[in-house]
GROMACS .gro file of C-alpha atoms in nm:
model
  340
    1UNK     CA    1   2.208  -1.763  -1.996
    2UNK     CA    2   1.972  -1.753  -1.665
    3UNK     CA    3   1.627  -1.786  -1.707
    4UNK     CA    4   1.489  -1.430  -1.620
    5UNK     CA    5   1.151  -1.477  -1.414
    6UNK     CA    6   0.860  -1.284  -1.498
    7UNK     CA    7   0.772  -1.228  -1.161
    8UNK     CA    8   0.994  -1.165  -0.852
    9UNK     CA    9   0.793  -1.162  -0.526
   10UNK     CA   10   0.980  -1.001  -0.226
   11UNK     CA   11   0.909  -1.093   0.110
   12UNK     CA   12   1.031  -0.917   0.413
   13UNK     CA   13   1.059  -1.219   0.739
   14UNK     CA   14   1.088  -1.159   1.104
   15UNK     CA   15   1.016  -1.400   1.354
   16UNK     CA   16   0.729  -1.549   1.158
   17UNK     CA   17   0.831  -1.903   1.245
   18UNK     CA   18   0.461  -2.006   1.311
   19UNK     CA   19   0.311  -1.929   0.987
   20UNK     CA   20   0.575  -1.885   0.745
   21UNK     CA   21   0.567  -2.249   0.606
   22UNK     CA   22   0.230  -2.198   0.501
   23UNK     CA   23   0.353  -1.881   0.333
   24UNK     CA   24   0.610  -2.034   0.138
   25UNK     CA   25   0.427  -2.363   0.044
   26UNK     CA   26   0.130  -2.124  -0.129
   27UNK     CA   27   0.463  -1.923  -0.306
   28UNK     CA   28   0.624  -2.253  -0.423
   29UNK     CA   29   0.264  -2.362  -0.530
   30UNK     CA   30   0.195  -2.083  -0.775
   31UNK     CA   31   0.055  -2.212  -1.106
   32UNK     CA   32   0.310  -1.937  -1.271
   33UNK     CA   33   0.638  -2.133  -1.262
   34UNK     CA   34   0.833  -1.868  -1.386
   35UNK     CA   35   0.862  -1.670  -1.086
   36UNK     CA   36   1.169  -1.617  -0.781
   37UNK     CA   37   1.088  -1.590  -0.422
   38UNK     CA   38   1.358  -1.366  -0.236
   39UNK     CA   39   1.281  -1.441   0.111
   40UNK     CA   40   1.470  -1.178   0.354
   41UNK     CA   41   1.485  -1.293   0.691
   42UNK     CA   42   1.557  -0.911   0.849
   43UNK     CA   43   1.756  -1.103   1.169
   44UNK     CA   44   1.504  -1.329   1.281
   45UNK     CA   45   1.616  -1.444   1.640
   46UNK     CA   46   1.328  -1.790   1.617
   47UNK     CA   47   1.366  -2.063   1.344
   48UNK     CA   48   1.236  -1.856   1.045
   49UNK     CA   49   1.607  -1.834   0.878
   50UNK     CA   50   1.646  -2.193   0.892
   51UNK     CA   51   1.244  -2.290   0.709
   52UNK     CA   52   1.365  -2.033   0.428
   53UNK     CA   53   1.679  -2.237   0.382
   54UNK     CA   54   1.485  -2.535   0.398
   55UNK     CA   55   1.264  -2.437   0.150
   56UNK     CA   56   1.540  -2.282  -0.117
   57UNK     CA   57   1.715  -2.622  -0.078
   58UNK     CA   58   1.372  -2.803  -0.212
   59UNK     CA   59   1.347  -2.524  -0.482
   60UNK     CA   60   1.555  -2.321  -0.663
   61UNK     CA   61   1.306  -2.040  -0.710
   62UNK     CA   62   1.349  -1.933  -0.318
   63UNK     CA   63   1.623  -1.697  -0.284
   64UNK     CA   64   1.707  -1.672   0.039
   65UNK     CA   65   1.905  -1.349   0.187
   66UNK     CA   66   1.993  -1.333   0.555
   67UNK     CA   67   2.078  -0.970   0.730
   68UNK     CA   68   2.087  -0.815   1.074
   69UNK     CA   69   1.768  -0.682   1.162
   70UNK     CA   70   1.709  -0.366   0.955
   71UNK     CA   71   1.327  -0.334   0.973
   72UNK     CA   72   1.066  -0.454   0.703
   73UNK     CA   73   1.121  -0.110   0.476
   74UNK     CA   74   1.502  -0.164   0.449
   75UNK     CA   75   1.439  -0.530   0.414
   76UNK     CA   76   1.216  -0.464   0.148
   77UNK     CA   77   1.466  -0.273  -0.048
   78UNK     CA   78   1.749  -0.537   0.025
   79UNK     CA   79   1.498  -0.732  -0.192
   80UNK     CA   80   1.419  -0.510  -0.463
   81UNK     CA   81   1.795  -0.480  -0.537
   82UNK     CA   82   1.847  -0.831  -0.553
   83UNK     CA   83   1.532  -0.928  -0.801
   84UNK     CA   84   1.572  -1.027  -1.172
   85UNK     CA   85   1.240  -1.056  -1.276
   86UNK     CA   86   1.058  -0.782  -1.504
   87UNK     CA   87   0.767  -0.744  -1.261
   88UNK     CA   88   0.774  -0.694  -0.860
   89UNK     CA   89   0.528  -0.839  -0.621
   90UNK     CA   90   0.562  -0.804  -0.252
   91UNK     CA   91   0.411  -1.050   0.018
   92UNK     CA   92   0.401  -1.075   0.367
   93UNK     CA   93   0.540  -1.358   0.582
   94UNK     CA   94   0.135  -1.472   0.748
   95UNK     CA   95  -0.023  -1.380   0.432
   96UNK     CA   96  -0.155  -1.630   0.145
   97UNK     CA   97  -0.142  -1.531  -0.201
   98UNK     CA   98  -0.359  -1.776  -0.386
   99UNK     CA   99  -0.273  -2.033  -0.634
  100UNK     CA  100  -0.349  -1.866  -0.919
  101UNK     CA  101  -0.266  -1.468  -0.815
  102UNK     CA  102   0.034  -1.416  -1.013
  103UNK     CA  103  -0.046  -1.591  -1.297
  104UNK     CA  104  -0.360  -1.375  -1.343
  105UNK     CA  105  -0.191  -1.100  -1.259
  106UNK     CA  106   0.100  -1.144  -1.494
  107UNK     CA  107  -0.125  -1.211  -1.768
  108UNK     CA  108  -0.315  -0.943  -1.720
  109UNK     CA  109  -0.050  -0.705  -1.724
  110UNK     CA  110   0.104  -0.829  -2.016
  111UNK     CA  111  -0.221  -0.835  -2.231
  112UNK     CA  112  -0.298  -0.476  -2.103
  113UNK     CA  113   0.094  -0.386  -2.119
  114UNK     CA  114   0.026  -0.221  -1.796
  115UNK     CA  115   0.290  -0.119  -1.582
  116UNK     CA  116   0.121  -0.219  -1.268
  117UNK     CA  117  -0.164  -0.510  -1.158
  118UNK     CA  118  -0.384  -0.487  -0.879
  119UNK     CA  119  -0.612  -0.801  -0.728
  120UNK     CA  120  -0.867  -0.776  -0.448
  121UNK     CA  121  -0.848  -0.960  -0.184
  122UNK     CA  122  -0.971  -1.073   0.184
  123UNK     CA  123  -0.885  -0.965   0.578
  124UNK     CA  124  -0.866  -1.283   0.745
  125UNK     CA  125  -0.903  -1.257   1.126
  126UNK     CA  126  -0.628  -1.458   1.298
  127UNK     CA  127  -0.940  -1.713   1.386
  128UNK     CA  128  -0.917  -1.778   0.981
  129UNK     CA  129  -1.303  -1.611   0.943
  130UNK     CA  130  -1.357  -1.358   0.683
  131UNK     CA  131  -1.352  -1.012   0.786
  132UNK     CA  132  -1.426  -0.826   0.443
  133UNK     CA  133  -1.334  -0.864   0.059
  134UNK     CA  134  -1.242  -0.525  -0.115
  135UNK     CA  135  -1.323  -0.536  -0.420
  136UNK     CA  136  -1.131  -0.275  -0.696
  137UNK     CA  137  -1.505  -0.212  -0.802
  138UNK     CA  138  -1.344  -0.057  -1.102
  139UNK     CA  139  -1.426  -0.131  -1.468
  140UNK     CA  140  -1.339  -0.183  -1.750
  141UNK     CA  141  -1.004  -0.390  -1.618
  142UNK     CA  142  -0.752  -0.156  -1.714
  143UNK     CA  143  -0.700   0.201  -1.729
  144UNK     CA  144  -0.475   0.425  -1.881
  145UNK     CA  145  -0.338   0.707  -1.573
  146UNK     CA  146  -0.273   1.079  -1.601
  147UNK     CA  147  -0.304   1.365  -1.328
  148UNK     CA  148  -0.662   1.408  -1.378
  149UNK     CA  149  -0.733   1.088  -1.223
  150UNK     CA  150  -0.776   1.181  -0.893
  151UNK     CA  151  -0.969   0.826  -0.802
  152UNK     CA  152  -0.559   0.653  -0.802
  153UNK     CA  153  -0.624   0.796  -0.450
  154UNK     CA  154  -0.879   0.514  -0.393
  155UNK     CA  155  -0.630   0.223  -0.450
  156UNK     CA  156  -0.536   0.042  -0.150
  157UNK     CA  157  -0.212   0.145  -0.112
  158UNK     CA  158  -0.051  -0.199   0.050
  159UNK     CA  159   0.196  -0.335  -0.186
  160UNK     CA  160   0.082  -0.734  -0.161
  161UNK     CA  161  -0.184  -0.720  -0.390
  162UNK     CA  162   0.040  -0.569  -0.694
  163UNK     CA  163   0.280  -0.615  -0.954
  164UNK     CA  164   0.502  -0.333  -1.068
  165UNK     CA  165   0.697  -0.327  -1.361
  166UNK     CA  166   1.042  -0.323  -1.215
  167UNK     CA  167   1.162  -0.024  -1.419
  168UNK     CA  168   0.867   0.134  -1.316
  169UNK     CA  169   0.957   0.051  -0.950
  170UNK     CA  170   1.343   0.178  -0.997
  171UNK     CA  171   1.195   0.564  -1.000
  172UNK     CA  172   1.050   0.523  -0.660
  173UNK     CA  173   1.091   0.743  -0.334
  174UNK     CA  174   1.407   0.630  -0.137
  175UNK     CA  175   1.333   0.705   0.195
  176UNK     CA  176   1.664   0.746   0.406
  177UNK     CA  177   1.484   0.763   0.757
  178UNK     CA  178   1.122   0.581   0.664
  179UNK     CA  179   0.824   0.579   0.911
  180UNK     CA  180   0.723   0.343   1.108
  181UNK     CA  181   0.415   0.356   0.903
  182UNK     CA  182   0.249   0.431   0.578
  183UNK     CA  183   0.569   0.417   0.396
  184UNK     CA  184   0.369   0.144   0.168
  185UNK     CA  185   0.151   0.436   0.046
  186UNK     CA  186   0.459   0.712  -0.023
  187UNK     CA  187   0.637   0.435  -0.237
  188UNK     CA  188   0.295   0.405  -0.437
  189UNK     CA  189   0.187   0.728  -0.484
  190UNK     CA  190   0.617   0.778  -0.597
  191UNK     CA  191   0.548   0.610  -0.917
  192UNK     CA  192   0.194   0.742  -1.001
  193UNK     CA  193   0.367   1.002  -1.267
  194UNK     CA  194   0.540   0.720  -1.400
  195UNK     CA  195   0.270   0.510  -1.504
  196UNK     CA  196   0.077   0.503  -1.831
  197UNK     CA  197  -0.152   0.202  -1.791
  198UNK     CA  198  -0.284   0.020  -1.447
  199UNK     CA  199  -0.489  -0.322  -1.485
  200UNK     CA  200  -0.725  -0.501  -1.239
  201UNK     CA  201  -0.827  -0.840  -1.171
  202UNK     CA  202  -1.134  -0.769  -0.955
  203UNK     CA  203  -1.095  -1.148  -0.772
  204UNK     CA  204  -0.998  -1.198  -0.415
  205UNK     CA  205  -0.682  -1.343  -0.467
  206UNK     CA  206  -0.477  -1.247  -0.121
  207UNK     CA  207  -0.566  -1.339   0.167
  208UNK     CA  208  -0.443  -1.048   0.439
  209UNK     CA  209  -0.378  -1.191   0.812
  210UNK     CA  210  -0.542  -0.859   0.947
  211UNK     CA  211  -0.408  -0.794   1.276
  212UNK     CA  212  -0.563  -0.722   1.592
  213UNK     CA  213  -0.545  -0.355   1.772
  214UNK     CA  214  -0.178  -0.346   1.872
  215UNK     CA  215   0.159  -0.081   1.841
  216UNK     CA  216   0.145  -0.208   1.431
  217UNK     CA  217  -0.208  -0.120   1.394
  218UNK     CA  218  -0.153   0.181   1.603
  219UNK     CA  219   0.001   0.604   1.553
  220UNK     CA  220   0.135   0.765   1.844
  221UNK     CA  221   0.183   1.148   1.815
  222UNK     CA  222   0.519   1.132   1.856
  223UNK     CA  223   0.543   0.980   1.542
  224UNK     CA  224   0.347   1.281   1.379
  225UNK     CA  225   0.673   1.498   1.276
  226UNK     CA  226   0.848   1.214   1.076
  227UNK     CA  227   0.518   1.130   0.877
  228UNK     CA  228   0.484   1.475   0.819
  229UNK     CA  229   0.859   1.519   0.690
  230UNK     CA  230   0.827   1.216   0.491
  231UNK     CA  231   0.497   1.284   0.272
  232UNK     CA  232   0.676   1.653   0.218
  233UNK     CA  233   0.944   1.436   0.064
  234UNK     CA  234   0.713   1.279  -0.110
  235UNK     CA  235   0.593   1.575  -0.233
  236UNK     CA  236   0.940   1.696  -0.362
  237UNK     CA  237   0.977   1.379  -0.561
  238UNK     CA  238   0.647   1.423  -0.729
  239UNK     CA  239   0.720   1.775  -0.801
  240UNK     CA  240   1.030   1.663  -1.014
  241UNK     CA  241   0.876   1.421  -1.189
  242UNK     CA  242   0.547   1.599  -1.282
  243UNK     CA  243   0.419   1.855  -1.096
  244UNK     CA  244   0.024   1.801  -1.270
  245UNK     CA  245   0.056   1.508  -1.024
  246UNK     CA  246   0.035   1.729  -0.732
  247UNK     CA  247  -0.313   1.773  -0.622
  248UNK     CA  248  -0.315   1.387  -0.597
  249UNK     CA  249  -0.038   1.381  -0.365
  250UNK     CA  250  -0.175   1.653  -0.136
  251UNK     CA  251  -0.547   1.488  -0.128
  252UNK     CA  252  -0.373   1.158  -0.091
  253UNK     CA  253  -0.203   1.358   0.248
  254UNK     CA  254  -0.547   1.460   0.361
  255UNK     CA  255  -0.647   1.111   0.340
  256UNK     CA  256  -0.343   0.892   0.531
  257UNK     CA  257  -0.216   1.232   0.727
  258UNK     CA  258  -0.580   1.394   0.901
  259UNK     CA  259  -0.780   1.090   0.847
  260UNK     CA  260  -0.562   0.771   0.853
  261UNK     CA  261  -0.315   0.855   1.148
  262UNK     CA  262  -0.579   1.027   1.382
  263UNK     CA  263  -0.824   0.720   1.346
  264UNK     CA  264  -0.505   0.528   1.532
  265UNK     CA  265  -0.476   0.737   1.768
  266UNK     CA  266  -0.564   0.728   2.142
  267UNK     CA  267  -0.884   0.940   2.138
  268UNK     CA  268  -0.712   1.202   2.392
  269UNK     CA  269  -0.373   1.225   2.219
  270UNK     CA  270  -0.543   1.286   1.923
  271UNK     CA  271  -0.655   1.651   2.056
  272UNK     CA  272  -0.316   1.770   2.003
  273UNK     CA  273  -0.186   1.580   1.707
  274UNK     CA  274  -0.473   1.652   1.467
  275UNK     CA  275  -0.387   2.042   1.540
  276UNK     CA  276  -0.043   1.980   1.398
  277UNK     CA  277  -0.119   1.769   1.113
  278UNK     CA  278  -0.357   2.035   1.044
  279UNK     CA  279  -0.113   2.330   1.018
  280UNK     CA  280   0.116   2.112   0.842
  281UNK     CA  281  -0.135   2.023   0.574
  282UNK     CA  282  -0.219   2.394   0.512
  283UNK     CA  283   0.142   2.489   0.485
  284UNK     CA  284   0.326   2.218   0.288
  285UNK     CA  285   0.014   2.027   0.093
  286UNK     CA  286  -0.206   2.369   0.033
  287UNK     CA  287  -0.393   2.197  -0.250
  288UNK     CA  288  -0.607   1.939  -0.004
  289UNK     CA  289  -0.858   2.179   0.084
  290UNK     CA  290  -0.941   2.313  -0.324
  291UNK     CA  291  -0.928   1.950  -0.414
  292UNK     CA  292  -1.056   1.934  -0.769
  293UNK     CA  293  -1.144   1.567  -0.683
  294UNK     CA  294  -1.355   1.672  -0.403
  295UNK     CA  295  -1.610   1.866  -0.632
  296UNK     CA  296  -1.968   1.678  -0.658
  297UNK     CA  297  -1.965   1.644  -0.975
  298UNK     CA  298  -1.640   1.457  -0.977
  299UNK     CA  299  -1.764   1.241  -0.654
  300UNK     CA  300  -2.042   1.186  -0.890
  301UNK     CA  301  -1.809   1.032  -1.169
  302UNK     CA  302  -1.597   0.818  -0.893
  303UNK     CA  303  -1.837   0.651  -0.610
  304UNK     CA  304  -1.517   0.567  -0.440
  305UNK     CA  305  -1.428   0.918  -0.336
  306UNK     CA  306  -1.754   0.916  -0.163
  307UNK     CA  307  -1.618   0.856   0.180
  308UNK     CA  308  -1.366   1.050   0.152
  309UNK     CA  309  -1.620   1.361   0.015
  310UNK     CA  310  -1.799   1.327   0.326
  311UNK     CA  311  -1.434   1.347   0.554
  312UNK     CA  312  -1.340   1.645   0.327
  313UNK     CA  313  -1.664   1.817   0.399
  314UNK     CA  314  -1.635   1.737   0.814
  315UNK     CA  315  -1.320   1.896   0.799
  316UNK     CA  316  -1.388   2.230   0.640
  317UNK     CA  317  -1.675   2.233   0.885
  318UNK     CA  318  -1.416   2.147   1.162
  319UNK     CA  319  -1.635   1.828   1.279
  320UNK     CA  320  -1.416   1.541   1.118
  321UNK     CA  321  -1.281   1.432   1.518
  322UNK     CA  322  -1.672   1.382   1.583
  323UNK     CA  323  -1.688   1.193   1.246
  324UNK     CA  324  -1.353   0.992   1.344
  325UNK     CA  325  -1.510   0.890   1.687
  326UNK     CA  326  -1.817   0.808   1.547
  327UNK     CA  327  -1.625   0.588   1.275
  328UNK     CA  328  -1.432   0.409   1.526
  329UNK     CA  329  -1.744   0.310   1.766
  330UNK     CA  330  -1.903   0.170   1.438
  331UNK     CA  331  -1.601  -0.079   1.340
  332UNK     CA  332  -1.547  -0.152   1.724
  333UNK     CA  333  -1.945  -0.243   1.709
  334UNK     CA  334  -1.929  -0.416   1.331
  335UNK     CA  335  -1.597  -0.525   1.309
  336UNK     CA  336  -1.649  -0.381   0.985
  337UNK     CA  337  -1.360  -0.065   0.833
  338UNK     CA  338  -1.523   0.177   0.617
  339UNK     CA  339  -1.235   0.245   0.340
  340UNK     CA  340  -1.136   0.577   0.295
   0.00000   0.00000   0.00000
């Protein structure tokens, strides 16, 4: 009978000849042995196809899966159909998980029996310096969930610095036409009703290439009415799993939809964009603006939310594009992201 790894760690490749070596070698180097690596190269056209099969011939951990370019979401699901292990981890092709990640992780997890692990971890500029740590800042290390916990809205919402139990991970939103971005979020906030337990290691133990200002790290308008469709899917999946769960998903839009998008956005193009998302939070995600989570006393309970409090408040006063500007002159001057 095959060995059934704890841990299968998914990651999406494209073109990522230069740095995905380094990628694989800290995979393969794990201190958890009992892991598999399903490396999908999503139609590289440079030598990334060939290093994967170079590595899976050194180890038999590496799974290697080649398909015509498809984009990272689909690639990412080509993946998650093709694990065996009982947890999922996802990591990205110039990214370094550290030695020890999923070994602390899966421990954790399993002494918790927690459906899902978070780490922190560190931005890494491309020059290799240290941009920021995020911490969880949360304590003690594990929590059980329900829909009064509106502070889930706080988790960073990329998928590389988590484990999900995969039968967890099988009730998540399938996304037939996903955006370009934030589709990481929608997939996480799809499986808050379905958690019981979430534990944290608060140690930096990913290292995230953060990239510079570019058409990744950037929202153009046109991409508004697709986001917009896709969180009010989100919203419909919630719904039929537990509708409690609800004011979490609509603060959640507040957050990635009126703060999130607009921040990378051209400061002109913004004008009209913010107008829409507007409307379009008041019509399909009406619970944002009586937030339960964005009551002082509950700000009180969860520093986290405090950023997010202050956004809330700009909003209802109809300042939060002064706020936004103001944000983005402060990282341009710091270098520095406030998290939402």
């Amino acid at each position: 009978m095959a060995h059934i790894p704890l841990i299968s760690i998914i990651m999406p490749v494209y073109n990522a000849q230069n740095c995905l070596a380094d990628t694989l070698a800290a995979l393969v180097g794990q201190s958890l042995e009992s892991i598999e690596i399903i490396c999908v190269d999503d139609g590289s056209t440079d030598n990334s196809g060939a290093i994967i099969d170079e590595f899976a011939a050194r180890d038999h951990r590496i799974v290697p899966i080649h398909t015509p370019n498809q984009g990272a979401y689909k690639a990412r699901e080509t993946g998650i159909d093709a694990a065996r292990g009982r947890y999922i981890g996802f990591c990205d092709a110039d990214d370094t998980p550290h030695p020890g990640m999923y070994e602390s992780l899966g421990n954790r997890v399993l002494s918790d029996s927690s459906e899902m692990g978070v780490c922190a971890f560190q931005r890494i500029s491309s020059s290799g310096t240290i941009l920021s740590t995020e911490m969880q800042g949360l304590s003690p290390s594990a929590f059980d969930v329900t829909s009064k916990d509106g502070w889930l809205v706080t988790i960073n919402t990329s998928l590389w610095n988590k484990i999900i139990r995969r039968d967890v991970l099988e009730k998540r939103i399938r996304l037939a036409n996903p955006p370009r971005v934030m589709e990481d979020a929608m997939l996480l906030i799809s499986l808050y009703p379905y958690l019981s337990r979430i534990s944290f290691v608060d140690e930096p133990l990913y290292s995230y290439s953060a990239p510079e200002q570019s058409a990744m790290s950037s929202v153009d308008p046109s991409e508004i009415p697709l986001l917009v469709e896709s969180w009010k899917l989100l919203r419909r999946h919630v719904s039929q799993a537990e509708q409690d769960y609800l004011p979490i998903v609509d603060l959640a839009a507040f957050i990635h939809l009126r703060i999130s998008a607009p921040i990378r956005m051209d400061r002109e193009k913004r004008k009209n964009a913010t107008v829409v998302i507007g409307a379009a939070l008041d019509e399909s995600f009406p619970l944002w603006k009586s937030s339960p989570f964005m009551s002082m006393s509950y700000v009180h309970q969860h520093r986290r939310l405090l950023t997010t409090f202050i956004a809330h408040v700009c909003c209802r006063l109809h300042v939060l594009d002064v706020a936004l500007d103001a944000y983005n002159a402060l990282t341009k001057a710091t270098g520095k992201e406030i998290k939402w």
